[in-house]
PDB file of C-alpha atoms in Angstrom:
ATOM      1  CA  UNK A   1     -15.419  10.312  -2.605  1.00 73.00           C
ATOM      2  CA  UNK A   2     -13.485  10.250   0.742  1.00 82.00           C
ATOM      3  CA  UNK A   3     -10.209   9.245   0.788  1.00 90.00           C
ATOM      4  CA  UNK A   4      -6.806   8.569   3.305  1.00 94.00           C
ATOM      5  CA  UNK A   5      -3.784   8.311   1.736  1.00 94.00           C
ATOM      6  CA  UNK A   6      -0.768   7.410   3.973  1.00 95.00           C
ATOM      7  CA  UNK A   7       2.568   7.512   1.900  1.00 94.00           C
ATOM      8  CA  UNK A   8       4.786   5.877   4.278  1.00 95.00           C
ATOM      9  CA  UNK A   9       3.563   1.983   4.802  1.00 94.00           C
ATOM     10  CA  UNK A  10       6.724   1.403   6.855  1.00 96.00           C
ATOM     11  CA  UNK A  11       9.015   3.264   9.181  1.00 97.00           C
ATOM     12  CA  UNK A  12      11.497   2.296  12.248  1.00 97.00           C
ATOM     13  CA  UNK A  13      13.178   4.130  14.209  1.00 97.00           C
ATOM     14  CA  UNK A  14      15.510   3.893  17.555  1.00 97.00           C
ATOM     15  CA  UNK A  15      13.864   4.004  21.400  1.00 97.00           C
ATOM     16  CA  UNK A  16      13.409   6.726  22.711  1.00 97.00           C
ATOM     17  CA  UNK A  17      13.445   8.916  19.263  1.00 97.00           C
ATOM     18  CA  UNK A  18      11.005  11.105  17.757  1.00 97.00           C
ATOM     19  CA  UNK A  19       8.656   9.955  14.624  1.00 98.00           C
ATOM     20  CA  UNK A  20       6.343  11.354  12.162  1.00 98.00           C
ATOM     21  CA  UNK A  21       3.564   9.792  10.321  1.00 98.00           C
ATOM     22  CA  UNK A  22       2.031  11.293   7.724  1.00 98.00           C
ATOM     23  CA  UNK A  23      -1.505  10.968   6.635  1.00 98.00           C
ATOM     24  CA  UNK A  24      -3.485  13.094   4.240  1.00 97.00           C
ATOM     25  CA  UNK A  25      -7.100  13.177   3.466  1.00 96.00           C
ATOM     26  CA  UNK A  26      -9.372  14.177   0.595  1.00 94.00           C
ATOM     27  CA  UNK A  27     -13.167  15.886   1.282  1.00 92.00           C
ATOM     28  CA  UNK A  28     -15.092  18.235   0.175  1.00 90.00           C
ATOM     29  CA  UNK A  29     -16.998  18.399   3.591  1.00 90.00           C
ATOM     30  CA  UNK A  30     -16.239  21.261   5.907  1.00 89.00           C
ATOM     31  CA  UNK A  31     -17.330  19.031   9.332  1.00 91.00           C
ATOM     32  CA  UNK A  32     -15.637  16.316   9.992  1.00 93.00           C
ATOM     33  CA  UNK A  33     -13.085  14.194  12.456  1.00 93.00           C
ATOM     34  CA  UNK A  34      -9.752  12.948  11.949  1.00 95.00           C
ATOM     35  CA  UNK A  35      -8.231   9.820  14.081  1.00 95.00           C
ATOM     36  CA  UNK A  36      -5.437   7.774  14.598  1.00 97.00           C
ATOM     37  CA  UNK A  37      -5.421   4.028  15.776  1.00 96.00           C
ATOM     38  CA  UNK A  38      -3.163   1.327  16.814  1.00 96.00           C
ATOM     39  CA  UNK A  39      -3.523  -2.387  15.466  1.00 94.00           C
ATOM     40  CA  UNK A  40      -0.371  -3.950  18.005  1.00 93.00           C
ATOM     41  CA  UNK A  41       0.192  -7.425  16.571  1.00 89.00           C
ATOM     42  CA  UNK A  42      -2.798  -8.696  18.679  1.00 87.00           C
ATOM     43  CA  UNK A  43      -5.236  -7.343  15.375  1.00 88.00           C
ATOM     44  CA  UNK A  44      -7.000  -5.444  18.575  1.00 86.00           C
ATOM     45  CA  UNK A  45      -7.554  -1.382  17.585  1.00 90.00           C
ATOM     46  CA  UNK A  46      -6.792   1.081  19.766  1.00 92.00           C
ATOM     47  CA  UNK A  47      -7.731   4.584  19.398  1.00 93.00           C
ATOM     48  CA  UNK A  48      -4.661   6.973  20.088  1.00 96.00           C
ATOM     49  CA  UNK A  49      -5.925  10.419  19.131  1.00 96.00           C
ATOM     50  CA  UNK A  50      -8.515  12.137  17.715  1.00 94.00           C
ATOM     51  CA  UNK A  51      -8.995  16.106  16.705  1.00 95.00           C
ATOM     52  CA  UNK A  52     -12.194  18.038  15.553  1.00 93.00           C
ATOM     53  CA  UNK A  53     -11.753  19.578  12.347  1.00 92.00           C
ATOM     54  CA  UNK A  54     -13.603  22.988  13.255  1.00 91.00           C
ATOM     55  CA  UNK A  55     -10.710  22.944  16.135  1.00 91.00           C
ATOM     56  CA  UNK A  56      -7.871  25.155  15.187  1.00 88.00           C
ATOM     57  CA  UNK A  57      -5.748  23.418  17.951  1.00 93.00           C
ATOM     58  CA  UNK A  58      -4.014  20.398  17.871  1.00 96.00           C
ATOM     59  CA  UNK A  59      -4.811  17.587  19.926  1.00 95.00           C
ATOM     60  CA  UNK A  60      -2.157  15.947  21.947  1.00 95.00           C
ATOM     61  CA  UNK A  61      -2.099  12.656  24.139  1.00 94.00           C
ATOM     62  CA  UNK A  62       0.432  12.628  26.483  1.00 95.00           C
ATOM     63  CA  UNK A  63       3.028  11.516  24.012  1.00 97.00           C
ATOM     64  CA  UNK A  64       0.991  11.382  20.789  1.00 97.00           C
ATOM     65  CA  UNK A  65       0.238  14.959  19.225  1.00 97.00           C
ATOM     66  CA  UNK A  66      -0.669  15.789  15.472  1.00 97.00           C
ATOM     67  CA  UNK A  67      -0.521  18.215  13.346  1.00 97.00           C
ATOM     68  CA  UNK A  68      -3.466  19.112  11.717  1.00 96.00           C
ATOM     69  CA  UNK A  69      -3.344  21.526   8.232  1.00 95.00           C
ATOM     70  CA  UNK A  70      -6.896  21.777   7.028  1.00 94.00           C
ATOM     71  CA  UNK A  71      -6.196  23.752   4.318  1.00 94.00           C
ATOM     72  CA  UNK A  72      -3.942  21.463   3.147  1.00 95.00           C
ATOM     73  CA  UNK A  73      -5.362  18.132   4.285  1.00 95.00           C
ATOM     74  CA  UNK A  74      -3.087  16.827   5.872  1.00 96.00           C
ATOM     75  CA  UNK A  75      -2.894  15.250   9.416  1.00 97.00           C
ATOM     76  CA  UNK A  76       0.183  13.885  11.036  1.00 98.00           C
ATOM     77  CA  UNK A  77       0.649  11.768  14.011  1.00 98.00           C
ATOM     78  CA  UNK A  78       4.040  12.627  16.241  1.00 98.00           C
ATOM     79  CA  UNK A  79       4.918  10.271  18.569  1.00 98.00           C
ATOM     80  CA  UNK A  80       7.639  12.017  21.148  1.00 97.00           C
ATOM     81  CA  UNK A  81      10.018   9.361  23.243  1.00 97.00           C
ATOM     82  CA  UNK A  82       9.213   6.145  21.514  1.00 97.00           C
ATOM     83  CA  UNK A  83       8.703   3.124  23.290  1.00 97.00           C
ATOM     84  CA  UNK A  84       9.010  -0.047  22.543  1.00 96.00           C
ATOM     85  CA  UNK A  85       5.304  -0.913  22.648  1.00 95.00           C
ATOM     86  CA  UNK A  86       4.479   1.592  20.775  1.00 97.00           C
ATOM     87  CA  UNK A  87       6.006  -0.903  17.914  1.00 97.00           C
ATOM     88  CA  UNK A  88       2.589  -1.366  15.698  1.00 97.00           C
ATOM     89  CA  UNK A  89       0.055  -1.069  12.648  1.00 96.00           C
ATOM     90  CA  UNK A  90      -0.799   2.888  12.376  1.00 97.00           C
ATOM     91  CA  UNK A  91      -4.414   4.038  11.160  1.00 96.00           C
ATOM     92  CA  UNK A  92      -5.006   7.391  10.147  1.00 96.00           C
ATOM     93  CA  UNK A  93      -9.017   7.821   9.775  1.00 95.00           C
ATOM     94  CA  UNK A  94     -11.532  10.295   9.158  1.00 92.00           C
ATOM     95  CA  UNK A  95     -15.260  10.480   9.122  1.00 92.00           C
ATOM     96  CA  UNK A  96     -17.640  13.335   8.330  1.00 89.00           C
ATOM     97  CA  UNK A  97     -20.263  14.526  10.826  1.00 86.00           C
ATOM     98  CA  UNK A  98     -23.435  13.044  11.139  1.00 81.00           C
ATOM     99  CA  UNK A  99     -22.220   9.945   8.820  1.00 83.00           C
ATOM    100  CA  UNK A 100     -21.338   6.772  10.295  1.00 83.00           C
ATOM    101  CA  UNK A 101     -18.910   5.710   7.933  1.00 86.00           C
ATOM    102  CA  UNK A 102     -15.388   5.649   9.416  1.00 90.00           C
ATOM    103  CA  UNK A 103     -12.458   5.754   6.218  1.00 91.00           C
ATOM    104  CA  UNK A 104      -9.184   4.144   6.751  1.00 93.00           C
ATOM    105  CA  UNK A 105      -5.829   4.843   5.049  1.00 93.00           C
ATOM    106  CA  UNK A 106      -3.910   1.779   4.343  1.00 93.00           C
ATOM    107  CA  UNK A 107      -1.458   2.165   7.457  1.00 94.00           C
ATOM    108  CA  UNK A 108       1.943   2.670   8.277  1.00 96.00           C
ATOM    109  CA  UNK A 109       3.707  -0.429  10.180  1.00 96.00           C
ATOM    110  CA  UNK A 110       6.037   1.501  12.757  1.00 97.00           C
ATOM    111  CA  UNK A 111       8.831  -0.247  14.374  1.00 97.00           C
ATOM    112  CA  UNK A 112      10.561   0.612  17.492  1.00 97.00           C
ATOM    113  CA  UNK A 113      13.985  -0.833  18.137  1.00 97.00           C
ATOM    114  CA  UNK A 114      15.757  -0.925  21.167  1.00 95.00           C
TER     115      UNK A 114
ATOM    116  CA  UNK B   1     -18.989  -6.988  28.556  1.00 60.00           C
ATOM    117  CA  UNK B   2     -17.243  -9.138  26.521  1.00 78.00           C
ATOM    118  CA  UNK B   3     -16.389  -7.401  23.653  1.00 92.00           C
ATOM    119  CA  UNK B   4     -17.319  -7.819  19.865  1.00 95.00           C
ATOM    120  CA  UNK B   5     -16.778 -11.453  19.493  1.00 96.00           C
ATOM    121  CA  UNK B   6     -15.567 -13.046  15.725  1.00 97.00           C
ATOM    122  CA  UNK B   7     -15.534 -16.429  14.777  1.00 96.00           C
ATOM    123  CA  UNK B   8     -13.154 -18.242  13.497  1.00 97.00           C
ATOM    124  CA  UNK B   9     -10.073 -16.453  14.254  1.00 95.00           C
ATOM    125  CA  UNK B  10      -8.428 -18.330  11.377  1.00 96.00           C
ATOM    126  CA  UNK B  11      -9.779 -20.154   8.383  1.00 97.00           C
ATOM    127  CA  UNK B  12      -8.413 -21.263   5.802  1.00 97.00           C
ATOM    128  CA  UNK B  13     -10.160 -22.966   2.859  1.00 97.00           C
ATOM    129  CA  UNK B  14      -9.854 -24.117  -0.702  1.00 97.00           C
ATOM    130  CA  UNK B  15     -10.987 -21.624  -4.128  1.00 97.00           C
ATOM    131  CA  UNK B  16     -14.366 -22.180  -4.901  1.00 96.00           C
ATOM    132  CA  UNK B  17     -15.284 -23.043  -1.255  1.00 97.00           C
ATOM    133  CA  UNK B  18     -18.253 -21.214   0.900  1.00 97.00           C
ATOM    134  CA  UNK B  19     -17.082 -19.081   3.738  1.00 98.00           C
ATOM    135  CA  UNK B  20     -19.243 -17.736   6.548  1.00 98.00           C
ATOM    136  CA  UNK B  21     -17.724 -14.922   9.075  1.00 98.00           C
ATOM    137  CA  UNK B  22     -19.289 -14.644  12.270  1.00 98.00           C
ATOM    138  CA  UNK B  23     -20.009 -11.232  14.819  1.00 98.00           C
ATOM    139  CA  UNK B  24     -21.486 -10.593  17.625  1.00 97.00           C
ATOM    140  CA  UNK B  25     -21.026  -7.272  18.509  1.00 97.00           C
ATOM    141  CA  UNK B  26     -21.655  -5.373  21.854  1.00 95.00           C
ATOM    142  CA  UNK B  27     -25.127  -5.512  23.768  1.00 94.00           C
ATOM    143  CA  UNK B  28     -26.857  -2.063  23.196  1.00 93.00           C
ATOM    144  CA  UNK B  29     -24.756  -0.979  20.178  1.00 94.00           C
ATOM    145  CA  UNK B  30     -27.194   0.159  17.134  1.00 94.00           C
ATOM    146  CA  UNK B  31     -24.269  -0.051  14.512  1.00 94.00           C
ATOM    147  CA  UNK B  32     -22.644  -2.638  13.023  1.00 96.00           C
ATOM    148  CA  UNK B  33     -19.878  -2.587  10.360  1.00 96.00           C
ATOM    149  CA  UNK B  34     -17.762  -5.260   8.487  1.00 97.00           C
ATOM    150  CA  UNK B  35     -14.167  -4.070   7.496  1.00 96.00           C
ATOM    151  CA  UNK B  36     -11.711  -6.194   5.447  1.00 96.00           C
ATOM    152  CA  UNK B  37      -7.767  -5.555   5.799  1.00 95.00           C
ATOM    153  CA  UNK B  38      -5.439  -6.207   3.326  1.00 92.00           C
ATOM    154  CA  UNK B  39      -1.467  -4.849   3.471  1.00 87.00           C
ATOM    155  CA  UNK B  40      -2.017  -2.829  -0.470  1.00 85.00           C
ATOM    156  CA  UNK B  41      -5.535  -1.418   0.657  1.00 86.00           C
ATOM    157  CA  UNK B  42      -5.403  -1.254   4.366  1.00 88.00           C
ATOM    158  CA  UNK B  43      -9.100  -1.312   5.902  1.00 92.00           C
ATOM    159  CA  UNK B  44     -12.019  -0.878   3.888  1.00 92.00           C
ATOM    160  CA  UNK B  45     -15.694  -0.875   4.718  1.00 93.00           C
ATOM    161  CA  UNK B  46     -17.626  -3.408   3.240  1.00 96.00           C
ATOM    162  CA  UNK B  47     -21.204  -2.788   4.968  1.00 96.00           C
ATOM    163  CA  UNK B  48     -22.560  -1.568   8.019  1.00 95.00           C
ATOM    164  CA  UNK B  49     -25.783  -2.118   9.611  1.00 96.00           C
ATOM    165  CA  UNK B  50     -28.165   0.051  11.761  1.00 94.00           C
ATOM    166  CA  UNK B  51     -30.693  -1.583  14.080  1.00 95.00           C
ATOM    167  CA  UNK B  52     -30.099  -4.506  11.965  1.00 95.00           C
ATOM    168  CA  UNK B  53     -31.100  -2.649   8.611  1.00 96.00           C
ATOM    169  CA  UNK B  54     -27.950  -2.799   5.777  1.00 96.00           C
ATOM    170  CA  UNK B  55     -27.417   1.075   5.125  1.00 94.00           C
ATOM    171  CA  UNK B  56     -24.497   1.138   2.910  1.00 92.00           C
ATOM    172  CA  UNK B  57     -22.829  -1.761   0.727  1.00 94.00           C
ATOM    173  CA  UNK B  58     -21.229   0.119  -1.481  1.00 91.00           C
ATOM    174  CA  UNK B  59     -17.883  -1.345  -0.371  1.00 92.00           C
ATOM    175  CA  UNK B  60     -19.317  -5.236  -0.719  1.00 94.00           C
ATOM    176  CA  UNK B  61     -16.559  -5.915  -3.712  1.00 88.00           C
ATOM    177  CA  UNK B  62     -18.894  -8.220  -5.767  1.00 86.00           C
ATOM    178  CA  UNK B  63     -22.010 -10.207  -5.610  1.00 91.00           C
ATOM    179  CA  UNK B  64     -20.039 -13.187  -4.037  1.00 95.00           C
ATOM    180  CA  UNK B  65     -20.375 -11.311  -0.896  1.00 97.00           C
ATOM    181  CA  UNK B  66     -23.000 -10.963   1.427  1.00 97.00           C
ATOM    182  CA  UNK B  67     -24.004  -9.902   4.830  1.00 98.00           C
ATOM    183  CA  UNK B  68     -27.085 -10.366   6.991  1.00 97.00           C
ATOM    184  CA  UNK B  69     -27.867  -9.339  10.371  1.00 97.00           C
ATOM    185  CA  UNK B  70     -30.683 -11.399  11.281  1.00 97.00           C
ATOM    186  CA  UNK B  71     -31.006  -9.685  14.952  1.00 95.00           C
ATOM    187  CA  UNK B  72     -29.302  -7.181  17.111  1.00 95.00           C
ATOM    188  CA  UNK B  73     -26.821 -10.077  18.467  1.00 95.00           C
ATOM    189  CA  UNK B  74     -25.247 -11.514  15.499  1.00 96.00           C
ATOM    190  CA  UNK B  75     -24.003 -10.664  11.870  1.00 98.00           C
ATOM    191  CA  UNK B  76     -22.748 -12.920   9.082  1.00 98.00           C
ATOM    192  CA  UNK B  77     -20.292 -12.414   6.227  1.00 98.00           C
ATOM    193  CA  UNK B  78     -20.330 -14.981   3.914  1.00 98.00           C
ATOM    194  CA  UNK B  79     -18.363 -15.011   0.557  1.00 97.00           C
ATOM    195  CA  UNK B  80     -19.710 -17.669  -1.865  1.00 97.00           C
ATOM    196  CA  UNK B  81     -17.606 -19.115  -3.950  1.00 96.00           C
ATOM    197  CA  UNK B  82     -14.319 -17.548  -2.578  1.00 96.00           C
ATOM    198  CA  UNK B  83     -10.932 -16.763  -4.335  1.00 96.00           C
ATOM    199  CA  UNK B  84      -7.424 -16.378  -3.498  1.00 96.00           C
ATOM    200  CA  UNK B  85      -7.472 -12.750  -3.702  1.00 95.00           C
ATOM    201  CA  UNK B  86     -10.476 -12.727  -0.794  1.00 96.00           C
ATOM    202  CA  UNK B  87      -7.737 -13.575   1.918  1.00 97.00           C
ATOM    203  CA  UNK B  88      -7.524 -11.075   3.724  1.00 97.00           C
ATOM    204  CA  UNK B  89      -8.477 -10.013   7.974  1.00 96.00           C
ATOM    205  CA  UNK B  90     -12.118  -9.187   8.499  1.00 97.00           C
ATOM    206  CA  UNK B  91     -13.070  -7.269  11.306  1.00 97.00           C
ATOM    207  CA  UNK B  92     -16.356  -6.513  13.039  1.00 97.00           C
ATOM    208  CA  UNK B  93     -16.562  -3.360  14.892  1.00 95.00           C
ATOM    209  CA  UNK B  94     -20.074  -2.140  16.559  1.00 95.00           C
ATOM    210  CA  UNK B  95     -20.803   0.775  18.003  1.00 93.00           C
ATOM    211  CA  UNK B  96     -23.589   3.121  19.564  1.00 90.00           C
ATOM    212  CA  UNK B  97     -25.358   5.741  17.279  1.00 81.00           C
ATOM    213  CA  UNK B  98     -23.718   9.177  17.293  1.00 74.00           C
ATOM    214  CA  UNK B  99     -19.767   7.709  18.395  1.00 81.00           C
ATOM    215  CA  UNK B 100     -18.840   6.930  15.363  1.00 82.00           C
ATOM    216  CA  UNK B 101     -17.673  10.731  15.482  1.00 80.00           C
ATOM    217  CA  UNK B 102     -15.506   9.981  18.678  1.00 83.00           C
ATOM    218  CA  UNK B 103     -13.895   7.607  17.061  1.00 83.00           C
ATOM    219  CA  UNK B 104     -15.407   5.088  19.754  1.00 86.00           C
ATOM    220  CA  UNK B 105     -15.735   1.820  17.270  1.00 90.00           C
ATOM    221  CA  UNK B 106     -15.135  -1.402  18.987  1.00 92.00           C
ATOM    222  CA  UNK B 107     -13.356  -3.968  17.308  1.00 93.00           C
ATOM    223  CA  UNK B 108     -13.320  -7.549  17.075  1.00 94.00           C
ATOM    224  CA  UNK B 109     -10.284  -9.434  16.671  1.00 92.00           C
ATOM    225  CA  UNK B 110     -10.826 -10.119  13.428  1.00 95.00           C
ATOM    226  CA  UNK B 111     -11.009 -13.669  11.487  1.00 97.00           C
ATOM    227  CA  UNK B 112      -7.859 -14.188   9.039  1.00 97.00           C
ATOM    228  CA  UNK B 113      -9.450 -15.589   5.760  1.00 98.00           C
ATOM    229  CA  UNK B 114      -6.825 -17.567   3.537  1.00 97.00           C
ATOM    230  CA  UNK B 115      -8.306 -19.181   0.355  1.00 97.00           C
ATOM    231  CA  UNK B 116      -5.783 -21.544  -1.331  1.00 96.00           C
TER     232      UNK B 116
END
């Protein structure tokens, strides 16, 4: 069965700081896609970043990037100069390819204070 | 386009009660899946549709739940009889045939279920 675990369900941190969320994921599949979305208080999702597991690189997003260890799972979401909007419900999500069935972790609520 | 659209936005009912959850997701889009949020579990897949046809339940959590998508313009949810520990946010998300790789799912705003 696929799996996201995300160990941290809540984290704050100062404006204008540096954070880490960590995510990791549990497959036996070789092909598949990682994500990470935003849930703001509205409920609406947002995707932030995505990366392609057969891609060695790691994606970034003007101030999103992750880091992406497929050996060892894992896939976390560094957000550089925090902003106060950035203040939300964190999804870290993978699906293999071909499937259509998108699997959650249980999210990380990330606060922002000014 | 106006989105995926879910009614109500907030319901809350008494134990035992029926509950229907309403989508309609985006014109065009051949997928549609039901997700419920909760803070311990985060967002789990119930079902999803394609072109209408249920594909994969294996996340409906008992038989008190079920889903129909009678055409390509509107999905139910309905959990008969429900229980406190159904409250929860559903979402609706819909999507074309191939994005779910992309990541492209559109979501609805999801309808807050409380059962007292």
């Amino acid at each position: 069965a696929q799996t996201v675990t995300q160990s941290q369900p809540e984290m704050s941190v100062q404006e204008a700081e540096t954070v880490t969320l960590s995510c990791t994921y549990d497959t036996s599949e070789n092909n598949y896609y990682l994500f990470w979305y935003k849930q703001p208080p509205s409920r609406q999702m947002i995707l932030v970043i995505r990366q392609e597991a057969y891609k060695q690189q790691n994606a970034t997003e003007n101030r999103f990037s992750v880091n992406f260890q497929k050996a060892a799972k894992s896939f976390s979401l560094k957000i550089s100069d925090s902003q106060l909007g950035d203040t939300a419900m964190y999804f870290c999500a993978f699906v293999i390819w071909g499937a259509q069935k998108l699997v959650f972790g249980q999210g990380t609520r990330l606060t922002i204070n000014p | 386009d106006a989105g995926v659209i879910q009614s109500p936005r907030h319901e809350v009912t008494e134990m035992g009660q029926e509950v229907t959850l309403r989508c309609k997701p985006i014109s065009g889009h051949d997928y549609l899946f039901w997700y419920r949020q909760t803070m311990m579990r985060g967002l789990e897949l119930l079902i999803y549709f394609n072109n209408n046809v249920p594909i994969d339940d294996s996340g409906m959590p008992e038989d008190r739940f079920s889903a129909k998508m009678p055409n390509a313009s509107f999905s139910t949810l309905k959990i008969q009889p429900s229980e406190p520990r159904d409250s929860a946010v559903y979402f609706c998300a819909s999507t074309r045939g191939g994005q779910v790789n992309t990541g492209e799912l559109f979501f609805g705003e999801g309808s807050r279920l409380t059962v007292l």
